[in-house]
mmCIF file of C-alpha atoms in Angstrom:
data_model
loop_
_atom_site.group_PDB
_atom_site.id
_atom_site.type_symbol
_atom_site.label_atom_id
_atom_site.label_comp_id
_atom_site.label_asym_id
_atom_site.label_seq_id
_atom_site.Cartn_x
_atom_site.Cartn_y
_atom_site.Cartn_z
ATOM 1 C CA UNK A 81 97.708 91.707 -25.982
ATOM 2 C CA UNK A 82 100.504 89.127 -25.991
ATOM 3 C CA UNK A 83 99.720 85.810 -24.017
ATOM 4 C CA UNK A 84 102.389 86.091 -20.944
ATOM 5 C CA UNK A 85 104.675 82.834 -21.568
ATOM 6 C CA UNK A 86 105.235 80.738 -18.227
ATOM 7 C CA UNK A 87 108.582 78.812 -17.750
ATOM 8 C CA UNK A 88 109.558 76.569 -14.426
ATOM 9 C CA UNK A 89 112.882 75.868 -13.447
ATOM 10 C CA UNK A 90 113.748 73.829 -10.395
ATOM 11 C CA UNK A 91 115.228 74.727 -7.723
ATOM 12 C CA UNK A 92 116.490 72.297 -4.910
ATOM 13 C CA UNK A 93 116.271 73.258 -1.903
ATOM 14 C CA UNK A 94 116.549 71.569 1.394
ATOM 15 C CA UNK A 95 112.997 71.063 2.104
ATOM 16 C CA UNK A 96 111.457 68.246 4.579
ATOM 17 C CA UNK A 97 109.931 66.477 1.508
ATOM 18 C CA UNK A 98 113.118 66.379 -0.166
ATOM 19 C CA UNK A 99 111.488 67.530 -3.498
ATOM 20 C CA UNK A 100 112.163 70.436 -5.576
ATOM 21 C CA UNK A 101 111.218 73.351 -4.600
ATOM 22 C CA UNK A 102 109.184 75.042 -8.238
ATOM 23 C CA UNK A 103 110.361 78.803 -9.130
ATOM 24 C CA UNK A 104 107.864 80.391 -11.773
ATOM 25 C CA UNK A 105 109.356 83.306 -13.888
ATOM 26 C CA UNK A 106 107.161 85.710 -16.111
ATOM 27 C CA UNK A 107 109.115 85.956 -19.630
ATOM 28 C CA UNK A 108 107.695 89.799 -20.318
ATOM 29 C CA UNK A 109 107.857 90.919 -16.715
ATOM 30 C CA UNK A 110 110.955 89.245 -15.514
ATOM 31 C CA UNK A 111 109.113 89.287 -11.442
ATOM 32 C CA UNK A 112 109.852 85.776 -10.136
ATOM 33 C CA UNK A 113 106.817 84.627 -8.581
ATOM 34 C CA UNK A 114 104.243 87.196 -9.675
ATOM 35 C CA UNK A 115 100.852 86.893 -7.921
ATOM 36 C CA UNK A 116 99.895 84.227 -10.609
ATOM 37 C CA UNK A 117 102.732 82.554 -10.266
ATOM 38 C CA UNK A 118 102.515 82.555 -6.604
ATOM 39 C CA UNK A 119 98.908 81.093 -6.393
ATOM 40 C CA UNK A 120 99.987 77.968 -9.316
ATOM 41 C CA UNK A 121 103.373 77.399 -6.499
ATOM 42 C CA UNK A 122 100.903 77.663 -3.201
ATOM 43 C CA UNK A 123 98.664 75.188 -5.223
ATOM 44 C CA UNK A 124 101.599 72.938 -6.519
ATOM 45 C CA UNK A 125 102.995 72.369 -2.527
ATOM 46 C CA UNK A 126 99.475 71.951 -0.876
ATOM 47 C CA UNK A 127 99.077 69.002 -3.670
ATOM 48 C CA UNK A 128 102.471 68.105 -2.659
ATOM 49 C CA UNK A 129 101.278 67.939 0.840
ATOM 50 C CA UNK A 130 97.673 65.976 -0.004
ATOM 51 C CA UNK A 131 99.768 63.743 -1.692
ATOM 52 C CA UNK A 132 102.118 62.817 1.046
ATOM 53 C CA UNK A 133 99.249 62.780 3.557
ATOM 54 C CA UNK A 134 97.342 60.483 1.530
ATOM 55 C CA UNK A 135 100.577 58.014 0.700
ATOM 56 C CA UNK A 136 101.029 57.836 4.393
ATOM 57 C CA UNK A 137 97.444 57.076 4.616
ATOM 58 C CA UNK A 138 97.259 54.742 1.971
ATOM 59 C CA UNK A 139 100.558 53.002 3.344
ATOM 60 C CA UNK A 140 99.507 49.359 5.463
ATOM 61 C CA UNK A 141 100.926 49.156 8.806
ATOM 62 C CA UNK A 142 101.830 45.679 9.228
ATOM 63 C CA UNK A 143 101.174 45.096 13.386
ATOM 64 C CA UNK A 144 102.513 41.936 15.053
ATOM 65 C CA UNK A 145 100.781 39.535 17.995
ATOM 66 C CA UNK A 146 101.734 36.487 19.850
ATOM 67 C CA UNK A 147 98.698 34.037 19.244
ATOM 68 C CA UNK A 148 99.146 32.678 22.782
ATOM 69 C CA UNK A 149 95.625 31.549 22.803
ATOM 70 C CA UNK A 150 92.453 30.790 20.465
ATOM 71 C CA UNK A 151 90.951 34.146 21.535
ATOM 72 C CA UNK A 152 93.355 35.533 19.953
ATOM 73 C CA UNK A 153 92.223 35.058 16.521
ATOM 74 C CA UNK A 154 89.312 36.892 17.222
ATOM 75 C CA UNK A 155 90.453 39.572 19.028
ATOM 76 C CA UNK A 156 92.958 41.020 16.824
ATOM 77 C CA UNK A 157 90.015 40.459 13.931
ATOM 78 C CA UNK A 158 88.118 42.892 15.922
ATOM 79 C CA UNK A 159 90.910 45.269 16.308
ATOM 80 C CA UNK A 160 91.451 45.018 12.557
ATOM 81 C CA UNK A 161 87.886 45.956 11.586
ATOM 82 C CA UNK A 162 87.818 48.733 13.567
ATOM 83 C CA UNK A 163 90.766 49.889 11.996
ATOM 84 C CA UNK A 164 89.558 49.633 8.904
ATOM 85 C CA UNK A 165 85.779 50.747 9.151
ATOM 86 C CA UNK A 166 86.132 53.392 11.447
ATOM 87 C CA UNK A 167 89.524 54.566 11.966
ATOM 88 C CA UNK A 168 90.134 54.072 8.082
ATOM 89 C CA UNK A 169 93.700 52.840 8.600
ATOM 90 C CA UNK A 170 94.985 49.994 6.629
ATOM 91 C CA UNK A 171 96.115 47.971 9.534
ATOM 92 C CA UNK A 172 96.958 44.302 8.624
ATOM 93 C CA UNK A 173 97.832 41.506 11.335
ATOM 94 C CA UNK A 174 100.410 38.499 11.435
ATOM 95 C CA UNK A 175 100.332 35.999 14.202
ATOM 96 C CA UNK A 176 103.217 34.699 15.877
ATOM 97 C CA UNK A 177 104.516 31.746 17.775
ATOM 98 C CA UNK A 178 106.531 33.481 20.079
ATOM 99 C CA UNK A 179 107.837 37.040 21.303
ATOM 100 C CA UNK A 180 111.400 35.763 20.086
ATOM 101 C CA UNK A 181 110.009 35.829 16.592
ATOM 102 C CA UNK A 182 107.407 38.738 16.501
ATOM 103 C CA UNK A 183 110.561 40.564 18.261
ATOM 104 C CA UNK A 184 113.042 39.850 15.267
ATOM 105 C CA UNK A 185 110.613 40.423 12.937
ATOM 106 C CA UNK A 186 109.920 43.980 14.636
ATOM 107 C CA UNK A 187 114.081 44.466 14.486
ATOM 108 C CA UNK A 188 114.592 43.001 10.959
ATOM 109 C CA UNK A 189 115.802 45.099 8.340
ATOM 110 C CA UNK A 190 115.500 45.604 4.933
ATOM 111 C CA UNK A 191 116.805 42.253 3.072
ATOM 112 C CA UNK A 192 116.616 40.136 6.418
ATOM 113 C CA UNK A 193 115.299 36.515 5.329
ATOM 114 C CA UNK A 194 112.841 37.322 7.903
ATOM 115 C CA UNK A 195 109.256 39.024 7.978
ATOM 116 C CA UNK A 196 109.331 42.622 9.077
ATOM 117 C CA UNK A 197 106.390 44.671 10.817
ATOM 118 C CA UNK A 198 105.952 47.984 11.753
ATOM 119 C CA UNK A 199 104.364 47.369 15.304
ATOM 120 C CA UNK A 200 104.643 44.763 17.724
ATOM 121 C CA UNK A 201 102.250 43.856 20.236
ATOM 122 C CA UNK A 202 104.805 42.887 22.918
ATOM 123 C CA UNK A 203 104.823 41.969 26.728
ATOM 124 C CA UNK A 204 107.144 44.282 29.139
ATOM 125 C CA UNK A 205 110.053 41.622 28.512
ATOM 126 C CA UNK A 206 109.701 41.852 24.948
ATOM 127 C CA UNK A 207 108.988 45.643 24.607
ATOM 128 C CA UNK A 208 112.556 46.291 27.644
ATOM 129 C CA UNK A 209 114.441 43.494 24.901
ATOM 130 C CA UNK A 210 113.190 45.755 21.981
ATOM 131 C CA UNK A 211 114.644 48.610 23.008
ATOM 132 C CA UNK A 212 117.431 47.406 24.136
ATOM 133 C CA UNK A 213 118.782 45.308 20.982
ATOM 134 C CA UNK A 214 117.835 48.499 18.828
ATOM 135 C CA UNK A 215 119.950 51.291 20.852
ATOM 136 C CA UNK A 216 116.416 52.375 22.229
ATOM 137 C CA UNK A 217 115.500 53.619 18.897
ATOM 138 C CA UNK A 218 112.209 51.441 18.894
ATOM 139 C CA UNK A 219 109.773 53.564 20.572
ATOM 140 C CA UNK A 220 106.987 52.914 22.588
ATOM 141 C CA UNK A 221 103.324 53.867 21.688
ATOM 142 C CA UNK A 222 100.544 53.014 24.152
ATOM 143 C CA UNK A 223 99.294 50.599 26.557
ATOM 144 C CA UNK A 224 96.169 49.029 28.349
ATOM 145 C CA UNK A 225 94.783 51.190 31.784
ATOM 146 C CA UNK A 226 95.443 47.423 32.970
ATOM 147 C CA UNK A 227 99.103 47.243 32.010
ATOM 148 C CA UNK A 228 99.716 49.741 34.997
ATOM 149 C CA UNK A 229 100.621 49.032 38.457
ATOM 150 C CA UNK A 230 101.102 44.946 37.860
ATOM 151 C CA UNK A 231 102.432 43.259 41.179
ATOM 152 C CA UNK A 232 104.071 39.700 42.087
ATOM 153 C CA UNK A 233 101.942 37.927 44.443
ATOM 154 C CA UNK A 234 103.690 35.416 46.578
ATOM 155 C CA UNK A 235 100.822 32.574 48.446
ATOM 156 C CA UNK A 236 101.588 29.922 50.612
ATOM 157 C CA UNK A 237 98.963 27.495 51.967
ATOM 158 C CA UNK A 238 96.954 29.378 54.687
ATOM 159 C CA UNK A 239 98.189 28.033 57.954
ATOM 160 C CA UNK A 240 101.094 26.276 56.939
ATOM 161 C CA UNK A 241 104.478 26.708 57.953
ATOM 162 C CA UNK A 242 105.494 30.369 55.587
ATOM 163 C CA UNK A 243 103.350 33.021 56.850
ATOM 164 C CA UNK A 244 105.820 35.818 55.844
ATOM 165 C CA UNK A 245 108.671 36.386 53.494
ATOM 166 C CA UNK A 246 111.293 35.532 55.793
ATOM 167 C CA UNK A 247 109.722 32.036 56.564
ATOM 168 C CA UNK A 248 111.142 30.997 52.931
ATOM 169 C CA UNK A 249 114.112 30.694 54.307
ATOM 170 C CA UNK A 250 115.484 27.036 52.957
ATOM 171 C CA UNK A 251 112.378 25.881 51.869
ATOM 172 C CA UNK A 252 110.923 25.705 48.238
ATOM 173 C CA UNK A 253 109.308 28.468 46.126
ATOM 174 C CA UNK A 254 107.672 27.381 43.036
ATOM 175 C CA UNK A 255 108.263 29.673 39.845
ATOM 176 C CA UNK A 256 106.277 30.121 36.610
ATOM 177 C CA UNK A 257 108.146 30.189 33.191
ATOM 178 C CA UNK A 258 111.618 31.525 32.767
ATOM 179 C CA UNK A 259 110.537 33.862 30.256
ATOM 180 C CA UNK A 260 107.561 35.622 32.306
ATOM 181 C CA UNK A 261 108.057 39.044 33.894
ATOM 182 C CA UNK A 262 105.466 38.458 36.483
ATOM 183 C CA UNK A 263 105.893 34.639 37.578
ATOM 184 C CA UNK A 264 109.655 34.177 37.560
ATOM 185 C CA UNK A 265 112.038 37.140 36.307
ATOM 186 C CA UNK A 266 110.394 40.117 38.857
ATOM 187 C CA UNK A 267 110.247 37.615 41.726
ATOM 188 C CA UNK A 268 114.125 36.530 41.988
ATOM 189 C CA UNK A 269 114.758 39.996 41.446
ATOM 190 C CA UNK A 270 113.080 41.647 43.972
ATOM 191 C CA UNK A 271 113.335 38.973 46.327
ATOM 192 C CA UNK A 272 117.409 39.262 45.931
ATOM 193 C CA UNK A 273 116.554 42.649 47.110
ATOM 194 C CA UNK A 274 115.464 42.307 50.209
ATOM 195 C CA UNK A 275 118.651 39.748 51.004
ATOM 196 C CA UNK A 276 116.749 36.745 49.715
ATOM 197 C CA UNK A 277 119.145 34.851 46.982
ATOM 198 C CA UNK A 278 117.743 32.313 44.747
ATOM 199 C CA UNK A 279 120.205 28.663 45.726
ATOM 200 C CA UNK A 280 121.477 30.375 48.780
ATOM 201 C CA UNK A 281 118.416 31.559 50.681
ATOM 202 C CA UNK A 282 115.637 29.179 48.898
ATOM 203 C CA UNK A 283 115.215 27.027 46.818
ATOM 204 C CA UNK A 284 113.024 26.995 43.438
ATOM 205 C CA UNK A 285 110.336 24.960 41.514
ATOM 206 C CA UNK A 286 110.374 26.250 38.273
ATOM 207 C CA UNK A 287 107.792 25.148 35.653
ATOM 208 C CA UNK A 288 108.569 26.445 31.999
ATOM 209 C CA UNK A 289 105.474 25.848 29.983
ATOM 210 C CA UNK A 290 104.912 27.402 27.130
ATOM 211 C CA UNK A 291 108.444 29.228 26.977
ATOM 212 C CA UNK A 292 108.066 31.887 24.386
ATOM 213 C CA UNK A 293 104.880 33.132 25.242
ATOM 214 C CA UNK A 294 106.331 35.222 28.222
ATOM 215 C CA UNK A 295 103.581 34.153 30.931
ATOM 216 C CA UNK A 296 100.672 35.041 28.388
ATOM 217 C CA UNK A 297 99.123 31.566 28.685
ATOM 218 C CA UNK A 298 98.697 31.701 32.523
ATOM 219 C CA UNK A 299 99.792 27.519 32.037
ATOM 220 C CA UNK A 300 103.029 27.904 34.642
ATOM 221 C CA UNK A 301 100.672 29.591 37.179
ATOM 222 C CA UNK A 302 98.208 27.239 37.622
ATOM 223 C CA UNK A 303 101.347 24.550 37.916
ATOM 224 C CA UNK A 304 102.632 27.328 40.822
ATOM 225 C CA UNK A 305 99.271 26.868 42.878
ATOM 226 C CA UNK A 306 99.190 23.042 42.480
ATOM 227 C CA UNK A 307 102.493 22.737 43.630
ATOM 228 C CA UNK A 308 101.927 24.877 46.987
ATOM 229 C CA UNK A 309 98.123 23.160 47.387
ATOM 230 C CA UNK A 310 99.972 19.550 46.913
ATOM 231 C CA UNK A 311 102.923 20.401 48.994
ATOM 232 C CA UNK A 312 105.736 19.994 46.224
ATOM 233 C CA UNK A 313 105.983 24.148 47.047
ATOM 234 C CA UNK A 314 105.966 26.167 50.354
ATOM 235 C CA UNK A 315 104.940 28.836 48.700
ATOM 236 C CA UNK A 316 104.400 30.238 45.303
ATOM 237 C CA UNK A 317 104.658 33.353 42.741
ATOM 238 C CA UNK A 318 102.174 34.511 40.486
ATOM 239 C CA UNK A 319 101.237 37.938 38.958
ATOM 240 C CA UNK A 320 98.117 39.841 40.601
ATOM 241 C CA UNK A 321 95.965 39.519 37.931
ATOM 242 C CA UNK A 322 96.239 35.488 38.291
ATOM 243 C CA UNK A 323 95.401 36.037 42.003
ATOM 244 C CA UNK A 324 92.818 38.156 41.710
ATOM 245 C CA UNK A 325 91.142 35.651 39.065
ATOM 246 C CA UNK A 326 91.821 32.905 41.806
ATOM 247 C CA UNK A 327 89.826 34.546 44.371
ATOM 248 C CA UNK A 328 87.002 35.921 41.951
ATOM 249 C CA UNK A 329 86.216 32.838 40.062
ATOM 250 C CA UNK A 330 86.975 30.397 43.564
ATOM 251 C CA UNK A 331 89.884 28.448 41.392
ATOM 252 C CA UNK A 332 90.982 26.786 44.414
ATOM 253 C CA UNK A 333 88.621 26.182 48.073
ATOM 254 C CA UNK A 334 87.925 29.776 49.287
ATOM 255 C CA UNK A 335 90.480 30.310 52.195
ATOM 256 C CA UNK A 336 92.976 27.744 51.052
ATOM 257 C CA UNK A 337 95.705 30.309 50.182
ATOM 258 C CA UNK A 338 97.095 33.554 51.694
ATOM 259 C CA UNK A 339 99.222 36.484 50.020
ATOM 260 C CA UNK A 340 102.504 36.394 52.251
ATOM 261 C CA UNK A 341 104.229 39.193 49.811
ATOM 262 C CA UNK A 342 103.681 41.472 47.550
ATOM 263 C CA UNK A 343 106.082 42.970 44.712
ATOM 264 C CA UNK A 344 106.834 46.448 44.084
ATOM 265 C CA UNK A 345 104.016 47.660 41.214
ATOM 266 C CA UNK A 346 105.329 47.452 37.665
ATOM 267 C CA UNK A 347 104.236 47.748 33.991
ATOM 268 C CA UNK A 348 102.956 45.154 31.563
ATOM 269 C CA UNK A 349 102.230 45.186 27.859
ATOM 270 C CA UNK A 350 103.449 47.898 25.182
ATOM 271 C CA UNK A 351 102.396 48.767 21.586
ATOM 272 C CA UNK A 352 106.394 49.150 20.294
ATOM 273 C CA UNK A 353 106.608 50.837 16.934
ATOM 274 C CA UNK A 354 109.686 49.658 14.836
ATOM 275 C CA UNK A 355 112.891 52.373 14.525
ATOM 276 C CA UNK A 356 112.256 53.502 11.112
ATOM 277 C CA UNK A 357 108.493 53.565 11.483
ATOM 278 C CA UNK A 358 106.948 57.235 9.736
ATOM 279 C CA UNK A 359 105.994 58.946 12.972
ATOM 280 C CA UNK A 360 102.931 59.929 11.039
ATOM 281 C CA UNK A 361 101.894 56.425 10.901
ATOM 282 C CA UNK A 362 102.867 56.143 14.254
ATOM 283 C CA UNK A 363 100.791 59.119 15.593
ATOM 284 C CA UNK A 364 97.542 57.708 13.275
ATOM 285 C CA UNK A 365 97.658 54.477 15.100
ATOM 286 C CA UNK A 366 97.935 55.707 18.472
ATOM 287 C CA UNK A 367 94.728 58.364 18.002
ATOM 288 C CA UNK A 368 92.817 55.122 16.549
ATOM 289 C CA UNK A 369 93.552 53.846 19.564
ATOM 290 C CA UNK A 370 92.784 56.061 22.070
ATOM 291 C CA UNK A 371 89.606 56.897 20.062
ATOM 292 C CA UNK A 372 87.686 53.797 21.158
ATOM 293 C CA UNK A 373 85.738 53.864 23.542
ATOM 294 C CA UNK A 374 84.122 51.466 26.623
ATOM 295 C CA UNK A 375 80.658 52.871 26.104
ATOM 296 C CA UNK A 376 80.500 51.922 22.370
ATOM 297 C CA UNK A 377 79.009 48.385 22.354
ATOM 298 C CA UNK A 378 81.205 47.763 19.310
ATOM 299 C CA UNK A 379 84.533 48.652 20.370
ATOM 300 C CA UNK A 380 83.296 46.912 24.535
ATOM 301 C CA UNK A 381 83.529 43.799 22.902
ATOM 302 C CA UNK A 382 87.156 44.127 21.841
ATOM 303 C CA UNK A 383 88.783 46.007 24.639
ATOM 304 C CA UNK A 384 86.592 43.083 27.156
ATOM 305 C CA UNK A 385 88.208 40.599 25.049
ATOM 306 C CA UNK A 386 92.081 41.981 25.228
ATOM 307 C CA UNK A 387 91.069 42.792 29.259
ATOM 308 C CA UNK A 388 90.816 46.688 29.060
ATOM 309 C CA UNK A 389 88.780 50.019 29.078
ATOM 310 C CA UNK A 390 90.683 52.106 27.336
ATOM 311 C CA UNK A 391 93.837 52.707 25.937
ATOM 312 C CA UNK A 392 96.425 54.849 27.301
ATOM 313 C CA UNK A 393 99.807 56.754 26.940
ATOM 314 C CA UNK A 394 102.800 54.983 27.715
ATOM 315 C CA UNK A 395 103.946 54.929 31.520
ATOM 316 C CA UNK A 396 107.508 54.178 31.002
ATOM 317 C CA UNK A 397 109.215 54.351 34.644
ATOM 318 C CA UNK A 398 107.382 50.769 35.983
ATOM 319 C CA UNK A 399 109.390 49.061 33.130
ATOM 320 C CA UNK A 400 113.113 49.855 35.003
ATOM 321 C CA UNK A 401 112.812 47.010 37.590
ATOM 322 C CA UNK A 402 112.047 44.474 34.834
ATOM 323 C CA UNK A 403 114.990 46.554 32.563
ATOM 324 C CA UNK A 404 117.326 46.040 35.257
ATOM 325 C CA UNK A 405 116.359 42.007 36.062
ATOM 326 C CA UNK A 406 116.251 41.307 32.750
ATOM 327 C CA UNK A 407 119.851 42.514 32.413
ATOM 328 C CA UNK A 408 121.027 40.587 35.521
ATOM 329 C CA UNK A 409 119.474 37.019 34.493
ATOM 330 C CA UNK A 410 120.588 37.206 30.796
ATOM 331 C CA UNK A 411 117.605 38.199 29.067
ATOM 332 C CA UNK A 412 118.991 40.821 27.327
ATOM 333 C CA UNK A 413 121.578 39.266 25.117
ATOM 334 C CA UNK A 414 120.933 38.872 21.940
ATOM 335 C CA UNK A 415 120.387 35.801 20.462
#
């Protein structure tokens, strides 16, 4: 019997990959795609497939971090191991300065004189200015269970002349860094809410340490509670966290300051994935990350470190106050 002869011609077809598309033709039985033919073109596009899967897999994801402290060196070592050994994702990590610079690097495009990454680990004013200066194609991914629900805490010395919020009137309130959601940006804004204008209705103390590092360092807050406990403030704003550490680990005599105000609850930090990241990437990071877990000893060490449990979807509505104030004071243009 004569061998059947096998020819392949190519025919293009719009398909996701954007590959051709493989027609097999029997020479003595003219059938296009007989049953052999059909098996070689079902194996050919589930190699295809493999292929793509594993260049996707294969493919490093370049993930950006302000070092805003020592700690941080060995906390995003951690994270990378884990990536590596367990979640088997080629996840390398590049330090920065500053959120200015990790932010440009997460915008920069192809031929920039700048580095580019793929993620950026970014506070809320740095994930709102990401999506802003990229038409809100950079997308967010996920978030610590301790990035929800953030508040403004505003103390005064306990007994002293500002017992409530309007007892500010024309006196001083001390104010962390310009550049920190929590200890300066959220505090004019909300107090210009409730009819209180920064230079009209009080006047401000503003200590901008470590500008660039959006509040990370917790530097501008300690200068917030020495200025009220010294008397160069009347009162003072500082994110909850800050206060709660304050009355856990006794950072100042027990009873020395009281909470006058509270903020509205908002949103902190936000994995934010560059715009032209492969969403397959995108959705392999995010299951590595909601795959550790607290009760692993391993992974406890890392999430205790970076001050979480567990990792969680993104809760995007807490992020429109500091959208909204961050637009009003300027932070939004572009440099």
């Amino acid at each position: 019997m004569q061998a059947l002869s096998w020819r392949r011609r190519a025919m293009f077809c719009a398909t996701s990959s954007a590959r051709p598309s493989w027609e097999y033709r029997c020479s003595e039985c003219g059938d296009a795609f007989g049953n052999f033919g059909k098996r070689i073109a079902s194996e050919l596009i589930v190699s295809e497939l493999q292929a793509d899967s594993e260049a996707i897999m294969s493919r490093t994801i370049w993930l950006g971090a302000v070092a805003y402290d020592p700690k941080v060196v060995s906390i995003w070592e951690g994270m990378r191991r884990y990536f590596h050994e367990e979640a088997h994702l080629p996840v390398e990590v590049v330090l920065f300065q500053s959120y200015e610079s990790q932010v440009a690097a997460l915008l920069a495009l192809p031929g920039d004189a700048l580095p580019r990454i793929d993620i950026g680990w970014n506070t809320n004013l740095a994930f709102v200015q990401s999506e802003a200066w990229s038409d809100r194609r950079c997308r967010p991914i996920a978030m610590r269970d301790t990035d929800v629900g953030w508040m403004t805490k505003i103390v005064a010395v306990t007994g002293g002349p500002v017992a409530r919020l309007a007892d500010l009137k024309n006196r001083t309130l001390a104010l962390g860094s310009r550049d920190s959601g929590h200890a300066a940006i959220l505090p004019v804004y909300f107090l210009g809410r409730d009819a209180m204008a920064e230079g009209k209705d009080y006047g401000t103390l503003r200590f901008n340490s470590d500008v660039g590092k959006h509040g990370d360092t917790g530097t501008s807050e300690s200068e917030v509670v020495r200025a009220v406990l010294d008397g160069r403030a009347d009162a003072g704003a500082i994110g909850s966290p800050f206060w709660d550490a304050v009355r856990a680990q006794r950072l100042v005599p027990e009873g020395a300051l009281t909470e006058i105000w509270s903020s509205p609850p908002f949103n902190h930090c936000m994995f934010t994935a560059r715009s032209d990241l492969d969403p397959a990437l995108e959705q392999q990071f995010a299951r590595a990350l909601f795959a550790m877990s607290f009760d692993n000893p391993i992974h406890r060490s890392v999430l205790e470190a970076e001050g979480l449990r567990q990792w969680v979807a993104p809760q995007l509505e807490a992020y429109a106050s500091l959208r909204e104030a961050s637009a009003q004071q300027g932070f939004l243009e572009r440099p």
